[in-house]
Coordinates of C-alpha atoms in Angstrom, one line a residue:
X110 CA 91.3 118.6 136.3
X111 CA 90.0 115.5 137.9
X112 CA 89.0 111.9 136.4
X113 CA 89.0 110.0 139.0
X114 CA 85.0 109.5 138.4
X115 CA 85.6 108.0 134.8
X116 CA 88.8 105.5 135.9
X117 CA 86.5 102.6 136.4
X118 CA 84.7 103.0 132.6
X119 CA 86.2 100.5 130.0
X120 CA 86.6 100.8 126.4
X121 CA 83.1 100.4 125.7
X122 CA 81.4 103.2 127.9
X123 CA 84.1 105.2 126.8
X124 CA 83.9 105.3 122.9
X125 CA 79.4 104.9 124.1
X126 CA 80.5 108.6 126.1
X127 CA 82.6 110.3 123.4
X128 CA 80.3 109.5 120.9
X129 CA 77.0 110.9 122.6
X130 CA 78.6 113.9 123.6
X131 CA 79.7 114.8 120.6
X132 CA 76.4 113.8 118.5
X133 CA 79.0 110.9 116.3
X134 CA 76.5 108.1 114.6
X135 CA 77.8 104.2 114.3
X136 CA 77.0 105.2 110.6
X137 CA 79.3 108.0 110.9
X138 CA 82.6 106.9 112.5
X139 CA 82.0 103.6 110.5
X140 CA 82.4 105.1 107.6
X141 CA 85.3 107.3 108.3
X142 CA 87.1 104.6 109.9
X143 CA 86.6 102.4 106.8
X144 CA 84.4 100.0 108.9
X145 CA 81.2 97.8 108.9
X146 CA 78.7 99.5 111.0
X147 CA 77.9 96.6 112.8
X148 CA 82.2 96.1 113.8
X149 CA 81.3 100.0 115.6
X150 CA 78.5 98.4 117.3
X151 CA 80.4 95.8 118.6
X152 CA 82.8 97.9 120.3
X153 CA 79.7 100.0 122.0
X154 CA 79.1 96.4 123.1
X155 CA 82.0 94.1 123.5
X156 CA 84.8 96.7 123.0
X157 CA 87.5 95.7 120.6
X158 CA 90.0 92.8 120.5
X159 CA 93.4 93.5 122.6
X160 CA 95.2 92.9 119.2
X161 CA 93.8 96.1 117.0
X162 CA 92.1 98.2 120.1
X163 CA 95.2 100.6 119.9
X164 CA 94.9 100.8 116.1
X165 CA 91.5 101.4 116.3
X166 CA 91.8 104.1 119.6
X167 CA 94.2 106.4 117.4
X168 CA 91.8 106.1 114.1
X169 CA 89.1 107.5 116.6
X170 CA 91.2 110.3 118.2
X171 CA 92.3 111.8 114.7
X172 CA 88.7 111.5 113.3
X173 CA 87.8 113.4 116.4
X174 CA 90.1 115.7 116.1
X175 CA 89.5 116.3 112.6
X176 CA 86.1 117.9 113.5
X177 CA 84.9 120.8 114.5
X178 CA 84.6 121.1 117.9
X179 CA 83.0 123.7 119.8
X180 CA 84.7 125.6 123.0
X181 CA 81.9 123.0 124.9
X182 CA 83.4 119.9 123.2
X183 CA 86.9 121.0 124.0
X184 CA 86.0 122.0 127.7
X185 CA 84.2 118.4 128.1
X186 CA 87.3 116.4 127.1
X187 CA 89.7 118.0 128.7
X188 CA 87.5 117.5 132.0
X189 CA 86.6 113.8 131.1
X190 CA 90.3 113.1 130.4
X191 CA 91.7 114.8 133.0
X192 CA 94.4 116.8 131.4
X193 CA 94.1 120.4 129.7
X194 CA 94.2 119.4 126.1
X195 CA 93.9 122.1 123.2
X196 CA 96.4 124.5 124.8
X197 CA 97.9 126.3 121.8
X198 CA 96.9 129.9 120.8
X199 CA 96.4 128.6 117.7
X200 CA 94.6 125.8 116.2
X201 CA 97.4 123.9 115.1
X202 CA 99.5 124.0 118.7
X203 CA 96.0 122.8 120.0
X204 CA 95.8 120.3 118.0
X205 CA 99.1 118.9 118.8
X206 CA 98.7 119.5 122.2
X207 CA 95.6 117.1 122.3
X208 CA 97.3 114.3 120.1
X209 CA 97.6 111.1 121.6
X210 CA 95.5 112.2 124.9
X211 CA 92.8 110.8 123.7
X212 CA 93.8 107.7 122.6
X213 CA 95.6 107.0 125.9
X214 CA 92.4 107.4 127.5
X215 CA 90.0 105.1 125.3
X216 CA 92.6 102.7 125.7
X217 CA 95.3 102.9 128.6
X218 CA 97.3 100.2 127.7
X219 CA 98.1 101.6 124.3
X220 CA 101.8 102.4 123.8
X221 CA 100.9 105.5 121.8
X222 CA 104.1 106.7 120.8
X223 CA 105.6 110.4 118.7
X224 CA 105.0 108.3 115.8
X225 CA 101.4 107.2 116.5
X226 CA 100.7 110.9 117.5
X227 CA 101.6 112.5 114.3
X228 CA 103.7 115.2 113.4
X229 CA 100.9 117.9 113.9
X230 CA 100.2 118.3 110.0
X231 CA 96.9 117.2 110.4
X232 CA 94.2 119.8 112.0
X233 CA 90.4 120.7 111.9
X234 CA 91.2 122.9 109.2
X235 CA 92.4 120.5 106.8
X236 CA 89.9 118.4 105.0
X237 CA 89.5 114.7 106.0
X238 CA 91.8 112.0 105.1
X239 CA 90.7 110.9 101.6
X240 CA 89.0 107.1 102.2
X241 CA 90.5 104.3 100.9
X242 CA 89.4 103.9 97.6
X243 CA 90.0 99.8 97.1
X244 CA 90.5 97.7 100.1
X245 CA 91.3 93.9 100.0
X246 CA 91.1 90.9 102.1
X247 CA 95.0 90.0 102.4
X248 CA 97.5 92.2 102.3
X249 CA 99.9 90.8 99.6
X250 CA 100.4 88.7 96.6
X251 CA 102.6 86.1 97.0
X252 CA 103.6 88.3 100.0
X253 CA 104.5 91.9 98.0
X254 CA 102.4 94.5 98.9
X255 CA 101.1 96.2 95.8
X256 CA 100.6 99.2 97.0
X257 CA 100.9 100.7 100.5
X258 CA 98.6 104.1 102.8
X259 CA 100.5 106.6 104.9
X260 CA 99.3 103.7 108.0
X261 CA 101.7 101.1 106.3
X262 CA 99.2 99.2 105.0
X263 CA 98.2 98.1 101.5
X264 CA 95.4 99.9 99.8
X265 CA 95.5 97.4 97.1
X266 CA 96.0 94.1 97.0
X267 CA 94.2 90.7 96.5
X268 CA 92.9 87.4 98.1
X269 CA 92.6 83.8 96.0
X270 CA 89.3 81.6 97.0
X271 CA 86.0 81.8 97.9
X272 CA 86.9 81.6 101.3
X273 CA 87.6 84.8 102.3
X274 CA 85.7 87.1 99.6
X275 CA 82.5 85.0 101.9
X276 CA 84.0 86.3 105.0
X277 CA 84.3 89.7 103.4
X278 CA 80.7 89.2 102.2
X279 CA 79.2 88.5 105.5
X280 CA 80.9 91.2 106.5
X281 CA 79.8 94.0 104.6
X282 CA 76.5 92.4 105.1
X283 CA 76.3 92.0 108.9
X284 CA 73.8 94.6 110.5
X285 CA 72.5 96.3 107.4
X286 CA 69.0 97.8 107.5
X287 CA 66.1 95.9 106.3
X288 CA 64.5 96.0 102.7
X289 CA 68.1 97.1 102.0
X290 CA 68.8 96.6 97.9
X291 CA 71.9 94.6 97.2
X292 CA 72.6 94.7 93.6
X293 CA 74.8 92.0 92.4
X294 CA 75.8 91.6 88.7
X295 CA 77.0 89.0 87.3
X296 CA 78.9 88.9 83.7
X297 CA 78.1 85.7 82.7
X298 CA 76.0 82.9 83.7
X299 CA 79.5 80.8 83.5
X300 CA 80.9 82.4 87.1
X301 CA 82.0 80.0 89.9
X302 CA 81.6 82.3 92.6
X303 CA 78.2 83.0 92.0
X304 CA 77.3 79.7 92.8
X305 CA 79.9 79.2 95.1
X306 CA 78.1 77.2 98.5
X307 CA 79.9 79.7 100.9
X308 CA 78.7 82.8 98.7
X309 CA 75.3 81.4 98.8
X310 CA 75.3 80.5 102.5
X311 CA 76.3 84.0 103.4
X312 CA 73.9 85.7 100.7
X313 CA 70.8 83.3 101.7
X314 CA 71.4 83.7 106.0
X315 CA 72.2 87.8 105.3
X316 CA 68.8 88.1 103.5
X317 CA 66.8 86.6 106.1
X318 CA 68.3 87.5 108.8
X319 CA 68.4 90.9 108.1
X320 CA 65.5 90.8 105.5
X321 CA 67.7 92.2 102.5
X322 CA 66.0 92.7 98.7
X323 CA 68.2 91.3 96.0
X324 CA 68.4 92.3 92.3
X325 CA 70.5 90.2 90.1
X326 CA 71.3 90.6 87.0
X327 CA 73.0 88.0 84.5
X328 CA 75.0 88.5 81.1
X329 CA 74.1 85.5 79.2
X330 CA 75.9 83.8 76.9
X331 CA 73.0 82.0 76.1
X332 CA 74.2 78.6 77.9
X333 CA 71.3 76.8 79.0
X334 CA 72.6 74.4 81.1
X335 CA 74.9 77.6 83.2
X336 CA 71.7 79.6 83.1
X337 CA 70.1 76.1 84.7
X338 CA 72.5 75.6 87.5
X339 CA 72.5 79.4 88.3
X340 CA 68.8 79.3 88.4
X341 CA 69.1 76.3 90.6
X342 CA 71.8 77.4 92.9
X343 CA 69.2 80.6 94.2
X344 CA 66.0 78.8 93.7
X345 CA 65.4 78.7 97.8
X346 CA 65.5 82.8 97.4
X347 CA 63.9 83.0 94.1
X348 CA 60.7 81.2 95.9
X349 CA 60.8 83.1 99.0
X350 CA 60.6 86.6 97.0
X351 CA 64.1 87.4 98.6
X352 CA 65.5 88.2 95.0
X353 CA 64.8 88.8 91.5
X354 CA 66.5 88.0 88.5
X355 CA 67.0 89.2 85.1
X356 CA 68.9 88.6 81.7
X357 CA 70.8 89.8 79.6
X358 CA 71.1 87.8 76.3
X359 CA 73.3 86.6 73.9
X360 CA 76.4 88.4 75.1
X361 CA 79.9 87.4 74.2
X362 CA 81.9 85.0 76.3
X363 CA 85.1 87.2 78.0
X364 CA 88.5 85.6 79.3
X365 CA 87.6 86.7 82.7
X366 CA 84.2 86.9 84.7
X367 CA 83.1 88.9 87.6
X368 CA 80.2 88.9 89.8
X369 CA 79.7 92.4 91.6
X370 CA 77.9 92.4 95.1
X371 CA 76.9 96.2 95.0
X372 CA 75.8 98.0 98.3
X373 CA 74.5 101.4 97.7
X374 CA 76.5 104.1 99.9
X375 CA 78.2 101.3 101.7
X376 CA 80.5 99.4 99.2
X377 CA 81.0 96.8 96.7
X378 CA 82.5 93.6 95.9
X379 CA 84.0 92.0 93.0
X380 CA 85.2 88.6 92.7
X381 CA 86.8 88.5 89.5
X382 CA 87.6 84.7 87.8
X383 CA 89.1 83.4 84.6
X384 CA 87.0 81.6 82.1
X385 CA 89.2 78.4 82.8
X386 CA 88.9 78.5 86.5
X387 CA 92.1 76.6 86.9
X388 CA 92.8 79.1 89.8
X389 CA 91.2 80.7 92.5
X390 CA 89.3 84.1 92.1
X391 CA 90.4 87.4 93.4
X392 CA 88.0 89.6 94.9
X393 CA 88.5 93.4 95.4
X394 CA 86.9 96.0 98.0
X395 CA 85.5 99.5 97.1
X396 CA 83.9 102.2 99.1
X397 CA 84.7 104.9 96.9
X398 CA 81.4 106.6 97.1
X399 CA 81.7 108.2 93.4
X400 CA 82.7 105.2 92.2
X401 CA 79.4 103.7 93.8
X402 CA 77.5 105.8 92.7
X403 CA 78.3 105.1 89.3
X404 CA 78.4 101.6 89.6
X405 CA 74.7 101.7 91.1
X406 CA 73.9 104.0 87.7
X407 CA 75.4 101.5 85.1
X408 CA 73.3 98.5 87.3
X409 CA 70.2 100.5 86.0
X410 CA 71.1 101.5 82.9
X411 CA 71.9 97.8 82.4
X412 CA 68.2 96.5 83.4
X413 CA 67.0 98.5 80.5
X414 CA 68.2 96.0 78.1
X415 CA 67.6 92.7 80.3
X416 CA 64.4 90.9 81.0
X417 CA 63.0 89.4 84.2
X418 CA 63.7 86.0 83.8
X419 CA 60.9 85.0 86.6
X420 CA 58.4 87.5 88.1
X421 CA 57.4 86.8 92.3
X422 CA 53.6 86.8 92.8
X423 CA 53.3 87.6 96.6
X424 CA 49.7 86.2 98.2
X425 CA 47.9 89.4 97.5
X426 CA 48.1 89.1 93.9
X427 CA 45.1 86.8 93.8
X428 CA 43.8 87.7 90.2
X429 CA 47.2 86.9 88.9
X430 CA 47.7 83.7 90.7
X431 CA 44.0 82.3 89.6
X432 CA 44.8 83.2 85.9
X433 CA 48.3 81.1 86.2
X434 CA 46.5 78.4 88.4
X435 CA 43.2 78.2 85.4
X436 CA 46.0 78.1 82.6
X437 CA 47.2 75.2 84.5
X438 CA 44.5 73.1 84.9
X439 CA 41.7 74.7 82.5
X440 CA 43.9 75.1 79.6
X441 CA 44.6 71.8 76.8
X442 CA 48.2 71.0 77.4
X443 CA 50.4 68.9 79.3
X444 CA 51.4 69.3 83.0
X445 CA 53.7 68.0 84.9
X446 CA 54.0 68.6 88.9
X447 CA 56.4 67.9 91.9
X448 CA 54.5 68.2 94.9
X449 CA 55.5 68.4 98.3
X450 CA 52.0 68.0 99.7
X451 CA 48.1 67.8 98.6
X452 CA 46.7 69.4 95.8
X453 CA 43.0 70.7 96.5
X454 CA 42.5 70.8 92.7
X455 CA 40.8 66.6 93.1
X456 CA 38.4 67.6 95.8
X457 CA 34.6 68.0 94.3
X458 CA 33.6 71.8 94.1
X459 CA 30.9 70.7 97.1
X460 CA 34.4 69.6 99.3
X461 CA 36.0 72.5 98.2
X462 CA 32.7 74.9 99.4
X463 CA 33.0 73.3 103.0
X464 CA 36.1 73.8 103.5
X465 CA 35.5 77.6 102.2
X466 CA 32.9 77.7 104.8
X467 CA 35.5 77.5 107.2
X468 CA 37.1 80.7 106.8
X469 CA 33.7 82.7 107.8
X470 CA 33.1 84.3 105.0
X471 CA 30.6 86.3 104.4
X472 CA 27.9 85.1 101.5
X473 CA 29.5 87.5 98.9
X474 CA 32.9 86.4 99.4
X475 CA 31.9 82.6 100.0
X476 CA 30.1 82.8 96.6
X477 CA 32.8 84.6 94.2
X478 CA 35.5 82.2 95.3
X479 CA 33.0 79.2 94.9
X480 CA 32.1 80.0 91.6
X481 CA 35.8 80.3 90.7
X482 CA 36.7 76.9 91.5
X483 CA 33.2 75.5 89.6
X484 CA 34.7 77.6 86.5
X485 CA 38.2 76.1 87.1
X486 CA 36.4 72.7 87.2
X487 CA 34.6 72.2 84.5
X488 CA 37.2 73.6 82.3
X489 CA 39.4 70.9 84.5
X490 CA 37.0 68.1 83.2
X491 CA 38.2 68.5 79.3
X492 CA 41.3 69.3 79.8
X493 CA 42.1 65.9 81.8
X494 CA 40.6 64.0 79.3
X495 CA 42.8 65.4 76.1
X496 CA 45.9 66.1 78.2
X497 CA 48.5 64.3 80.2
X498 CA 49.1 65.3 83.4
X499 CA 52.1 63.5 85.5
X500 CA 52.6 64.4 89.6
X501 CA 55.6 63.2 91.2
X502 CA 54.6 63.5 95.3
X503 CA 56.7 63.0 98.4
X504 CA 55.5 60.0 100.1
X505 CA 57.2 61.3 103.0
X506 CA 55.4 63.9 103.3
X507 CA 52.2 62.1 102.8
X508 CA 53.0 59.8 105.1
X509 CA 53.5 62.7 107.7
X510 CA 50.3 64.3 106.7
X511 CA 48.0 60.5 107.4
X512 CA 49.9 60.3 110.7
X513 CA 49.2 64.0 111.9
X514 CA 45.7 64.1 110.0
X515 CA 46.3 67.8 109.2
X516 CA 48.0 69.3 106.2
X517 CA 50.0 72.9 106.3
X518 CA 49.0 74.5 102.8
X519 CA 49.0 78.5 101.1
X520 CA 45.9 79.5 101.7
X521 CA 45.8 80.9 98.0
X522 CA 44.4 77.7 96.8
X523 CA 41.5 79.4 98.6
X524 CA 42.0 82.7 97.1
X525 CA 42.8 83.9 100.7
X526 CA 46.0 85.1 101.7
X527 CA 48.2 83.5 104.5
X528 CA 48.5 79.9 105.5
X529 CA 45.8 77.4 106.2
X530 CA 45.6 73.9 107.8
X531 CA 42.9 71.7 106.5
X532 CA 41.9 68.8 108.7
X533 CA 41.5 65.2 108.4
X534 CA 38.4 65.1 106.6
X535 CA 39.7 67.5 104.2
X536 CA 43.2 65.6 103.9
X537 CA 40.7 62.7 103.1
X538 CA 38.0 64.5 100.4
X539 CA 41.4 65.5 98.3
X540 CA 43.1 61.8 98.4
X541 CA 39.8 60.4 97.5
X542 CA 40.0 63.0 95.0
X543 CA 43.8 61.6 93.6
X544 CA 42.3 58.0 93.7
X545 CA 39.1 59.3 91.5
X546 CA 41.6 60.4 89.1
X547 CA 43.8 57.7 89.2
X548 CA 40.7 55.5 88.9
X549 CA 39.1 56.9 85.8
X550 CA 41.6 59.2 84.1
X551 CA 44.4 57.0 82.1
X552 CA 46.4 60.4 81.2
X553 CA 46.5 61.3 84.9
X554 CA 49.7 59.6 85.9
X555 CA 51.3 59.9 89.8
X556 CA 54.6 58.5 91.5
X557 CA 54.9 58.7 95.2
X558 CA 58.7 59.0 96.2
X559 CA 59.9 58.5 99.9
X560 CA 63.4 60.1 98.6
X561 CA 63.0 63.8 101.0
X562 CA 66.2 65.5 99.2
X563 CA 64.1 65.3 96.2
X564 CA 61.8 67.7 97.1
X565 CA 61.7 71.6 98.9
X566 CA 59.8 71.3 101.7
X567 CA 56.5 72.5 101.8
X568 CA 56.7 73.5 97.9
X569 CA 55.6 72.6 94.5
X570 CA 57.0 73.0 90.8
X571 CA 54.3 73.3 87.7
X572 CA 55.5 72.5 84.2
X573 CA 52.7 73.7 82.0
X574 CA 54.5 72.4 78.3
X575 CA 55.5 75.2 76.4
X576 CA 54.1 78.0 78.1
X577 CA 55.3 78.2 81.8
X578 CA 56.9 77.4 84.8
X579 CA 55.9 77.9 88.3
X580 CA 57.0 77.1 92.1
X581 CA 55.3 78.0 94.7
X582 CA 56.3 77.8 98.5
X583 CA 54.5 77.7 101.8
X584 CA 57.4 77.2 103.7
X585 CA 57.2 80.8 105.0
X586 CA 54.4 82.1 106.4
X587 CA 53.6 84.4 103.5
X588 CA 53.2 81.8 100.8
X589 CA 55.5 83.4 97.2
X590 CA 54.9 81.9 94.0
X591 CA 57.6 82.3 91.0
X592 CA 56.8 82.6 87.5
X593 CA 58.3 82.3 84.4
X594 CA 57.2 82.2 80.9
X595 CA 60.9 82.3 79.0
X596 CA 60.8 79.0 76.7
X597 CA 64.8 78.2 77.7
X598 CA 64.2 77.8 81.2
X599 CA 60.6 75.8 80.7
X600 CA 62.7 73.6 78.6
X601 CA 65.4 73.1 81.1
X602 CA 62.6 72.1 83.8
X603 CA 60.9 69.8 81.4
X604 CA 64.1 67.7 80.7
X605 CA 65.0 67.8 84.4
X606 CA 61.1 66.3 85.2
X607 CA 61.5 63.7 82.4
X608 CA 64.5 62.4 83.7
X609 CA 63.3 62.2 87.2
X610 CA 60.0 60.2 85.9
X611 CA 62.1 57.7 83.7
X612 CA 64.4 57.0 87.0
X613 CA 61.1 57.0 89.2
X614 CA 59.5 54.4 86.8
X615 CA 60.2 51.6 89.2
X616 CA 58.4 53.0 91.9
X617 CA 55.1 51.0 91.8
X618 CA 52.9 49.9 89.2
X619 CA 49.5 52.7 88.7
X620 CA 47.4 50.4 91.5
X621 CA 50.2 50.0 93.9
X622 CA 50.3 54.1 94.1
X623 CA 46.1 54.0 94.5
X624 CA 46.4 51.0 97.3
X625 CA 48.8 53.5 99.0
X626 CA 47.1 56.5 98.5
X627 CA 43.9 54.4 99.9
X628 CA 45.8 53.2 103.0
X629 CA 47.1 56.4 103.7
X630 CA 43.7 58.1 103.6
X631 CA 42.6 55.3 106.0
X632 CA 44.9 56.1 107.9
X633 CA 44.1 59.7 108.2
X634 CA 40.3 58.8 108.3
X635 CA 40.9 57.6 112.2
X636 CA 42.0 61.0 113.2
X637 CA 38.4 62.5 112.4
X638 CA 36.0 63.3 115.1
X639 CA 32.9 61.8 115.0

């Protein structure tokens, strides 16, 4: 047997070799090695570190060997190898025969010794190693193994801090499939590592990146203010339609809590805490599929009893968003706003027809969507004059929009999906429309702030008192809007806007925000072409 012709091939093209010939996915040999997928791609890629590629060559040779090779398979190693493996007249001399070989090969500098090898008790006839039911992320506590694998190494233990259960996070995370479901529960609105910043970091980059779906679902304990900085904590996702959230109410308060991130046929996570949170959590691996499977089941069974805390409204759902959008402004009650941006509401339904004009429609479209926003202002008209209505706008933002004389904004406002950019003289009609307003409505109240951290880019929050919440983002460039009707969380928003307005007070007397807002249409009035 020669193999002179496959000397030159490094780890990489190797494993990339062995793999293709004998029909092995990355999904596959991921799982039976107890890996993240995306690790198997990276040796296809990169290969593996000189520290574990030994390791990692014998847990590839026995998983080889633990299938079923044909007399092609067999006749194709020994050839690439260069030896004559699977001597034996019987399965189990074959085997033995073949242990070791393989290894060598992936990686020659491997010191692969009787030990490595095996004593021969393992063959294709015998079933697979049974996986790991719990992994961990260090292999002691307070250096004592808890429990240790035929390989030496613990197959439970447990790891304090947030630290690494992110790190184990990303990775069970890193290359997984988009619209992939991660369910993640967590026992009580109280938890730590739920709104930990490095859980958050690696949840928020994992679902773009890879375009993940979350489902969350809470235990409540019905703590307003934990509920508040939970909701808070996820609102950038919550916006963006990346994940929904739901409740469980007035459940008991437990001495420990645990958040479980839940991925289904891969594994899960659980970061368990005390109540106190005097020390750090420990977090614990499983990729029992059984045990999955029945976590996945009790995650359902769960939702049965909870309620959506807030519903996402993607761009499509036009009829739902002009509903929320009439209760807003044609329904009697208060509203308060915080606006990162212009609100076409104030333009005059013949401003608002031009700029429908603009997206070519044809008359039957133009007309249904004109007649919308007459119905929307006329109700508009007696609401503003019984109601108060308070907007709290980024001057930074403003200031932006005068200097660039376009302004980036959903295109839903339109009852058109997408994003659209409305020009100077439209940037213009809608902050004459503010100073109108301003002018002749004493209940309609407006602070301009050039404080940026206080606002989401590109983003608004509606208080409508009593009856709901919503936040809408343009950010992306298929606008979301969040919804919520539940009383505890309107109230928690209301008292966080009231606050804001006392501090924000100070900001300028009622005609020091309309001689801004007048310079800064003036402003934006040069960049229009005459």
């Amino acid at each position: 047997m020669k193999k002179e012709s496959y000397t030159g091939l490094d780890f990489p093209q190797k494993l990339r070799m062995l793999m293709t010939q004998l029909g092995i996915s990355n999904a596959q040999l991921a799982k039976a090695l107890h890996v993240d997928p995306s690790l198997v791609s990276r040796w296809l890629k990169k290969g593996c570190g000189e520290r574990k590629a030994a390791e990692h060559a014998m847990a590839i040779e026995k998983y080889v060997l633990r299938q079923r090779l044909t007399s092609e398979n067999k006749a194709w190693l020994s050839s690439t190898i260069g030896e004559r493996l699977f001597t034996g007249t019987s399965s189990e001399k074959s085997e033995q025969a073949a242990q070791g070989r393989i290894a060598q090969w992936l990686y020659p500098k491997g010191n692969f010794t009787e030990e490595d090898r095996g004593d021969g008790s393992w063959t294709e006839d015998e079933p697979a190693l049974n996986p790991m039911l719990v992994e961990s992320f260090r292999f002691s506590v307070n250096g004592q193994a808890l429990h240790k694998n035929t390989d030496s190494e613990p197959l439970l233990s447990a790891c304090g801090g947030t630290v690494e259960i992110a790190a184990q996070l990303k990775s069970m995370l890193e290359g997984l499939a988009g619209g992939t479901i991660i369910y993640i529960f967590v026992s009580s609105e109280s938890s730590a590592v739920a709104v930990d910043t490095q859980i958050l970091e690696v949840l928020f980059d994992a679902a773009r990146k890879y375009q993940l779906a979350m489902h969350m679902l809470v235990q409540s304990a019905n703590s307003s203010r934990m509920m508040s900085r939970l909701i808070s904590a996820y609102m950038p996702m919550l916006v963006e339609g990346k994940i929904t959230l739901s409740v469980i109410q007035g459940t008991p308060q437990t001495f420990t809590i645990s958040t479980n991130f839940i991925i289904p046929g891969w594994a899960a996570l659980i970061a368990t805490e005390s109540v106190q949170q005097h020390t750090s959590a420990v977090g614990t691996l499983i990729r029992d599929s059984s045990i999955l499977e029945d976590m996945i089941a009790s995650f359902e069974n769960s939702e049965h009893f909870a309620r959506p805390l807030m519903s996402a409204y993607n761009d499509g759902f036009a009829r739902n968003i002009v509903e929320i959008f009439f209760e807003e402004y044609g329904v009697p009650g208060s509203l308060d706003v915080i606006k990162s941006g212009l609100n076409p509401m104030y333009i005059t339904v013949e401003h608002y027809g031009e700029i429908l004009r603009k997206f070519k429609h044809s008359e039957e479209q133009y007309s249904w969507r004109y007649n919308e926003f007459v119905r929307f202002k006329e109700a508009m008209k007696g609401v503003m004059e019984s109601s108060r209505f308070r907007e709290i706008i980024s001057l930074s933002k403003l200031k932006e929009i005068a200097e660039s004389g376009v302004c980036r904004m959903p295109a839903m406002y339109f009852l058109e999906t997408g994003i659209w950019e409305i020009d100077a003289q439209d940037c213009v009609n809608i902050l004459n429309g503010y100073i109108h307003y301003l002018k002749e409505n004493p209940d309609f109240q407006v602070i301009l702030l050039d404080i940026p951290e206080l606002f989401i880019s590109n983003s608004c929050w509606h208080i409508k008192s009593n009856k709901h919440i919503m936040i809408h983002t343009w950010e992306i460039d298929n606008p979301m809007m969040v919804y919520s009707d539940q009383l505890m969380l309107i109230e928690e928003f209301q008292q966080h806007f009231d606050r804001l307005w006392e501090k924000s007070m100070a900001a300028g007397s009622r005609q020091h925000t309309i001689e801004t807002l007048c310079a800064l249409r003036d402003q934006c009035a040069a960049h229009i072409q005459v």
